[in-house]
Short mmCIF file of C-alpha atoms and ligand atoms in Angstrom, two decimals:
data_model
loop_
_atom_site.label_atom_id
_atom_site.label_comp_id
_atom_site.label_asym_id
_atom_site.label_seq_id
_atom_site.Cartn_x
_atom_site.Cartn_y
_atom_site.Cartn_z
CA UNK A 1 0.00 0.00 0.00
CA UNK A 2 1.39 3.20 -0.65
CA UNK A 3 1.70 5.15 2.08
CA UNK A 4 1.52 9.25 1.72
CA UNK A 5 1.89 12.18 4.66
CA UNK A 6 -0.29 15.02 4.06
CA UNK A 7 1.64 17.89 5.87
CA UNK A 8 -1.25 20.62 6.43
CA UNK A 9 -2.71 23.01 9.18
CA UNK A 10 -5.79 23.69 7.50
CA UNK A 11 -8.17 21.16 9.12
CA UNK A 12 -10.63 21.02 6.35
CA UNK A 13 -7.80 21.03 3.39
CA UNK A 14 -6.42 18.21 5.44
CA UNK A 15 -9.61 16.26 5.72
CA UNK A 16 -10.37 16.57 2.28
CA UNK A 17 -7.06 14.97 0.45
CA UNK A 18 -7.03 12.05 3.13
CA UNK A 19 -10.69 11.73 1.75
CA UNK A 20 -10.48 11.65 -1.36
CA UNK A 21 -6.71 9.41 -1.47
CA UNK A 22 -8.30 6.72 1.02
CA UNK A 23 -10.91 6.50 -1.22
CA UNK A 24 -8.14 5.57 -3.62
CA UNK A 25 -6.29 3.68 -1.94
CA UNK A 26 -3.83 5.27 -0.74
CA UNK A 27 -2.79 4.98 3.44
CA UNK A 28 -2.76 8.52 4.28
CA UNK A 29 -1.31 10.17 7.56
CA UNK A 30 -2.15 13.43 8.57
CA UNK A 31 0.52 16.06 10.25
CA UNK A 32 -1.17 19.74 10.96
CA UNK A 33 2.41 21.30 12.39
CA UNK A 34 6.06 21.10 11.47
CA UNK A 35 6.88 19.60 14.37
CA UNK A 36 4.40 16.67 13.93
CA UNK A 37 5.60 15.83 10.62
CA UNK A 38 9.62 15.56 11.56
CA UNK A 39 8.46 13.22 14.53
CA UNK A 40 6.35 11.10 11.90
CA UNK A 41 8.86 11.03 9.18
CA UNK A 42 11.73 9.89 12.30
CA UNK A 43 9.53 6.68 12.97
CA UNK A 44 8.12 5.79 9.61
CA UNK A 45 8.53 5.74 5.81
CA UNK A 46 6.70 7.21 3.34
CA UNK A 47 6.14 6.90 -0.46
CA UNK A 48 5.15 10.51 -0.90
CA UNK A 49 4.64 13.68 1.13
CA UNK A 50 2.24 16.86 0.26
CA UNK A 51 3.70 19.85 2.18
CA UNK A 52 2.24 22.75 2.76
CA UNK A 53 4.92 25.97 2.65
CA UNK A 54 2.73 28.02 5.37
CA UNK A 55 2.75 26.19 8.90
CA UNK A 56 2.74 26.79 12.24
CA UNK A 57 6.15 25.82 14.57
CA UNK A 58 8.48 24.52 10.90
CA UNK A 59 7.62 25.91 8.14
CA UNK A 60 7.57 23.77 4.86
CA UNK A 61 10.70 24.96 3.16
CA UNK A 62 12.60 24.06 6.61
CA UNK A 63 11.25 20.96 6.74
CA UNK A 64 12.12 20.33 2.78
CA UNK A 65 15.59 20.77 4.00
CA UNK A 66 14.80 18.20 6.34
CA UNK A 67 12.86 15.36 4.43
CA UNK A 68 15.77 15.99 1.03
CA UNK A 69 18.58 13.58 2.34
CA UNK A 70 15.94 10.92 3.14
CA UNK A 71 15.09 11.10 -0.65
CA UNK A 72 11.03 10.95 -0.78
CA UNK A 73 9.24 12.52 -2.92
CA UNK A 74 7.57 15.73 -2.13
CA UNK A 75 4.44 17.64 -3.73
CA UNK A 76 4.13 21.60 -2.38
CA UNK A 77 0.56 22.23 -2.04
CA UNK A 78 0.73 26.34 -0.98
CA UNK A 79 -1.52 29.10 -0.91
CA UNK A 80 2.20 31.38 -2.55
CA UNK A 81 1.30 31.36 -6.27
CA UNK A 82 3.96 33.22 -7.29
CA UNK A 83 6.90 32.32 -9.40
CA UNK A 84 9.60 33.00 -6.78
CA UNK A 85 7.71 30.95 -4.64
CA UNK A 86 7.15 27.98 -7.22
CA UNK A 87 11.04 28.54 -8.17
CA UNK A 88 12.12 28.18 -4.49
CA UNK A 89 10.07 24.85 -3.91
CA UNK A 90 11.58 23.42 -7.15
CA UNK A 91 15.08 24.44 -6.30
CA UNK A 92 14.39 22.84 -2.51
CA UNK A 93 14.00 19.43 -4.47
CA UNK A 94 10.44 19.23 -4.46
CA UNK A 95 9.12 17.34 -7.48
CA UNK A 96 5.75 19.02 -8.15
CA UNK A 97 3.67 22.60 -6.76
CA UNK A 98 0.12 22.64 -6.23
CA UNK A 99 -1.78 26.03 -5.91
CA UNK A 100 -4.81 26.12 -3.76
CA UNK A 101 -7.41 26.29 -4.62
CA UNK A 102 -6.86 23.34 -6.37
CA UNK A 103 -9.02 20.81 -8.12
CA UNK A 104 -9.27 17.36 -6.48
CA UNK A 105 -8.72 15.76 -9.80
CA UNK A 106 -5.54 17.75 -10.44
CA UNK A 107 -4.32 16.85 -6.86
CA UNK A 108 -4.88 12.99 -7.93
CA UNK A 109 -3.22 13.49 -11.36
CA UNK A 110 0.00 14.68 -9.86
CA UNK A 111 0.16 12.38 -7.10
CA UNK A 112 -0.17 9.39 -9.81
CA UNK A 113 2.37 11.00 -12.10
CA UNK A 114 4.99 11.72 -8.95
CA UNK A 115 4.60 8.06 -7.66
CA UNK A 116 4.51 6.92 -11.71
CA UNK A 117 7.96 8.29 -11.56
CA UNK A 118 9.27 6.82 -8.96
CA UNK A 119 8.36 3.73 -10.07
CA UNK A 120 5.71 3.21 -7.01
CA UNK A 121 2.49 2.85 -8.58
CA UNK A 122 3.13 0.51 -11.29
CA UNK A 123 1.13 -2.46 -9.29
CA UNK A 124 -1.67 -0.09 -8.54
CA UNK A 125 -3.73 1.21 -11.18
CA UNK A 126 -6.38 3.53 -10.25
CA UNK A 127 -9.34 5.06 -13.11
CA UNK A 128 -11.91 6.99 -11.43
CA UNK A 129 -12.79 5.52 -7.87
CA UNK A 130 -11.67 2.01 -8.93
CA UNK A 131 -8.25 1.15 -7.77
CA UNK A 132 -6.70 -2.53 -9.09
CA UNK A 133 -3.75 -4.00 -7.45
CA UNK A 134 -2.21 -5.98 -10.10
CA UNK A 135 -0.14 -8.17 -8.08
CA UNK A 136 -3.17 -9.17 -5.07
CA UNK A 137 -5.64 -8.66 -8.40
CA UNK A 138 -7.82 -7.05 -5.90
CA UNK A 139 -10.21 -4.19 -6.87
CA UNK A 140 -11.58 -1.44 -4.98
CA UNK A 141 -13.92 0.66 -5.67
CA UNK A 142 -14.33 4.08 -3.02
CA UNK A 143 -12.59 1.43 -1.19
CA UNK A 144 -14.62 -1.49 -1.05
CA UNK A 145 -13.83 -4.70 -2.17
CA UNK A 146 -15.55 -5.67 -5.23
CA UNK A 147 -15.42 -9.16 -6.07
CA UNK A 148 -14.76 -9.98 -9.71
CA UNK A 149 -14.48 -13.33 -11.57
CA UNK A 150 -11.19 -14.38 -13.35
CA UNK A 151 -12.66 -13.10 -17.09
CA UNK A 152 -14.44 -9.96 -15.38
CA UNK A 153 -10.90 -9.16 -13.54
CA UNK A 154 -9.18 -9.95 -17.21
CA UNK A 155 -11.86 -7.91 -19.13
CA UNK A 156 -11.59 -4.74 -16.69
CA UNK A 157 -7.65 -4.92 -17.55
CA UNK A 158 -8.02 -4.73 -20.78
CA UNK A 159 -10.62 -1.79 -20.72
CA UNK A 160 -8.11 0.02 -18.28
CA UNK A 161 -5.28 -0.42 -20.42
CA UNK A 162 -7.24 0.84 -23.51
CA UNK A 163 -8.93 3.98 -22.11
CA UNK A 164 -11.10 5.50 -24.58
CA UNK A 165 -10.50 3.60 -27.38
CA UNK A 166 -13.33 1.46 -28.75
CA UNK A 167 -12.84 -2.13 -28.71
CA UNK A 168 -14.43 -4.86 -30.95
CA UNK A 169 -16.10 -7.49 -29.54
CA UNK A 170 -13.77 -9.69 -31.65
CA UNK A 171 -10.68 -8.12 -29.91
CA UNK A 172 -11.90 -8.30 -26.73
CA UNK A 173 -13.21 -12.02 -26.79
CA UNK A 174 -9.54 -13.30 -28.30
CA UNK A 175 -7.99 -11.13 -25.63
CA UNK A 176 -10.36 -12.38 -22.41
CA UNK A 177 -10.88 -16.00 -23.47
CA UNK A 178 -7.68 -16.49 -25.55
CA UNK A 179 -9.99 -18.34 -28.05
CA UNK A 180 -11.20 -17.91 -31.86
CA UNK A 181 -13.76 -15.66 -31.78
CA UNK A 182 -17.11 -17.36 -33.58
CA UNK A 183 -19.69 -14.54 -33.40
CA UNK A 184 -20.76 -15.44 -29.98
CA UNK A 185 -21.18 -11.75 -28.72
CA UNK A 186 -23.20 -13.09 -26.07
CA UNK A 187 -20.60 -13.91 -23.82
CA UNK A 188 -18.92 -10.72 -24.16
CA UNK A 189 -21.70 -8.74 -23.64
CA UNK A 190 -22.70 -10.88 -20.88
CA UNK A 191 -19.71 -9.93 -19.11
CA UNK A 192 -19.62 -6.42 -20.15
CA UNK A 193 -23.12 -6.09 -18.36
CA UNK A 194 -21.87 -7.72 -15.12
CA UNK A 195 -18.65 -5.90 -14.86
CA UNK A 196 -20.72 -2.78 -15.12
CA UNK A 197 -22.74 -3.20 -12.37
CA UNK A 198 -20.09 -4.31 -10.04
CA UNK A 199 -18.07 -1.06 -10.64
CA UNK A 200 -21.65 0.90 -11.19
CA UNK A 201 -19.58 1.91 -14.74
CA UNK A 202 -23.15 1.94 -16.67
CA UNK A 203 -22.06 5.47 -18.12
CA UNK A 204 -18.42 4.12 -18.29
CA UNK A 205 -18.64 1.12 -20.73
CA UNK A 206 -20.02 2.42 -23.60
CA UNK A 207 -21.78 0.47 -26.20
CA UNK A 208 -20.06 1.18 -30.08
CA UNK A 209 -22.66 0.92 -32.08
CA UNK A 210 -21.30 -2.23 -34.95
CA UNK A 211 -17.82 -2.16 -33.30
CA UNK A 212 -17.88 -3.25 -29.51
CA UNK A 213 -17.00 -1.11 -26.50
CA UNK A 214 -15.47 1.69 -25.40
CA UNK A 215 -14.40 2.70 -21.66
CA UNK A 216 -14.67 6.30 -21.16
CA UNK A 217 -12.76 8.05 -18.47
CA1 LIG B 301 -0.98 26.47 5.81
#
């Protein structure tokens, strides 16, 4: 599991990442002060940290100085917009800067592409609020379990690995079942139909009219 510190004083900033990351997945710990964060980062490890620049006791610059040797990476998330500001963070060795007010889904999209770089989220692939851990083959969805058959696990891979691109029913029967595809689109679309209601993806999987389907994130 990968395990991120979210470095913020502002209770309700705070409250929302670990929301919306636990519903991803992702083991979150929450430090509202300087101080809190240097003990936490002394007694555990961490795949990722959000900082915040403005906080009370250690500041988040002084504590970048502090979390560089131990080589984790670090997204600024700071109300300081400007480019000094940005320029300083970057220089400090952080690896992204997030402005607040920021979206949620631009929060999630550089989290991804940080730990993508690092090489930490290559077993976890996350679309939406489904989360698949490709080595367990679990899948989450806003956390929860969902239970998925071998060819409903195989056929959400596929449609993960081909976002938005529409598949034919041929393709994706000779991928799934590894077999000759002999016009049987019942099975397919059999499958199709189940995997959307696990996930509740009704608006997800799209039907292509003559072709097959399309997952659209
Ligand atoms: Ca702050």
């Amino acid at each position: 599991m990968i395990k991120i510190l979210v470095v913020e004083d502002e209770l309700p900033i705070s409250d929302l990442i670990d929301m919306n990351l636990s519903s991803r997945g992702y083991q979150c710990t929450c430090a509202y002060d300087g101080m809190r964060a240097a003990d936490l980062l002394e007694e555990n490890t961490y795949d990722l940290i959000l900082l915040d620049i403005m906080l009370p006791q250690i500041d988040g610059y002084e504590l970048m100085e502090y979390i560089r040797p131990m080589n984790i990476p670090v997204i600024f998330i700071t109300a300081k917009s400007s480019v000094a500001d940005r320029v300083k963070g970057l220089q400090l060795g952080a690896d992204d800067y997030l402005v607040k007010p920021f979206a949620i889904v631009e929060l999630l999209a550089r989290v991804e592409a940080v730990l993508r770089r690092y090489n930490k989220s290559e077993k976890r692939i996350t679309v939406e609020d489904v989360v698949i851990d490709t080595e367990s083959r679990l899948v989450k969805k806003g956390g929860q379990q969902v239970e998925l058959t071998k060819k409903e696990y195989e056929l959400l891979l596929l449609f993960v690995h081909n976002k938005n691109i529409a598949l034919f029913r041929e393709t994706i029967f000779e991928k799934v079942w590894e077999s000759e595809y002999m016009g049987d689109t019942r099975t397919v679309d059999l499958h199709v139909q189940r995997l959307r209601r696990k996930l509740g993806w009704n608006d997800k999987i799209k039907a292509v009219y003559k072709v097959g389907y399309r997952l659209e994130v």
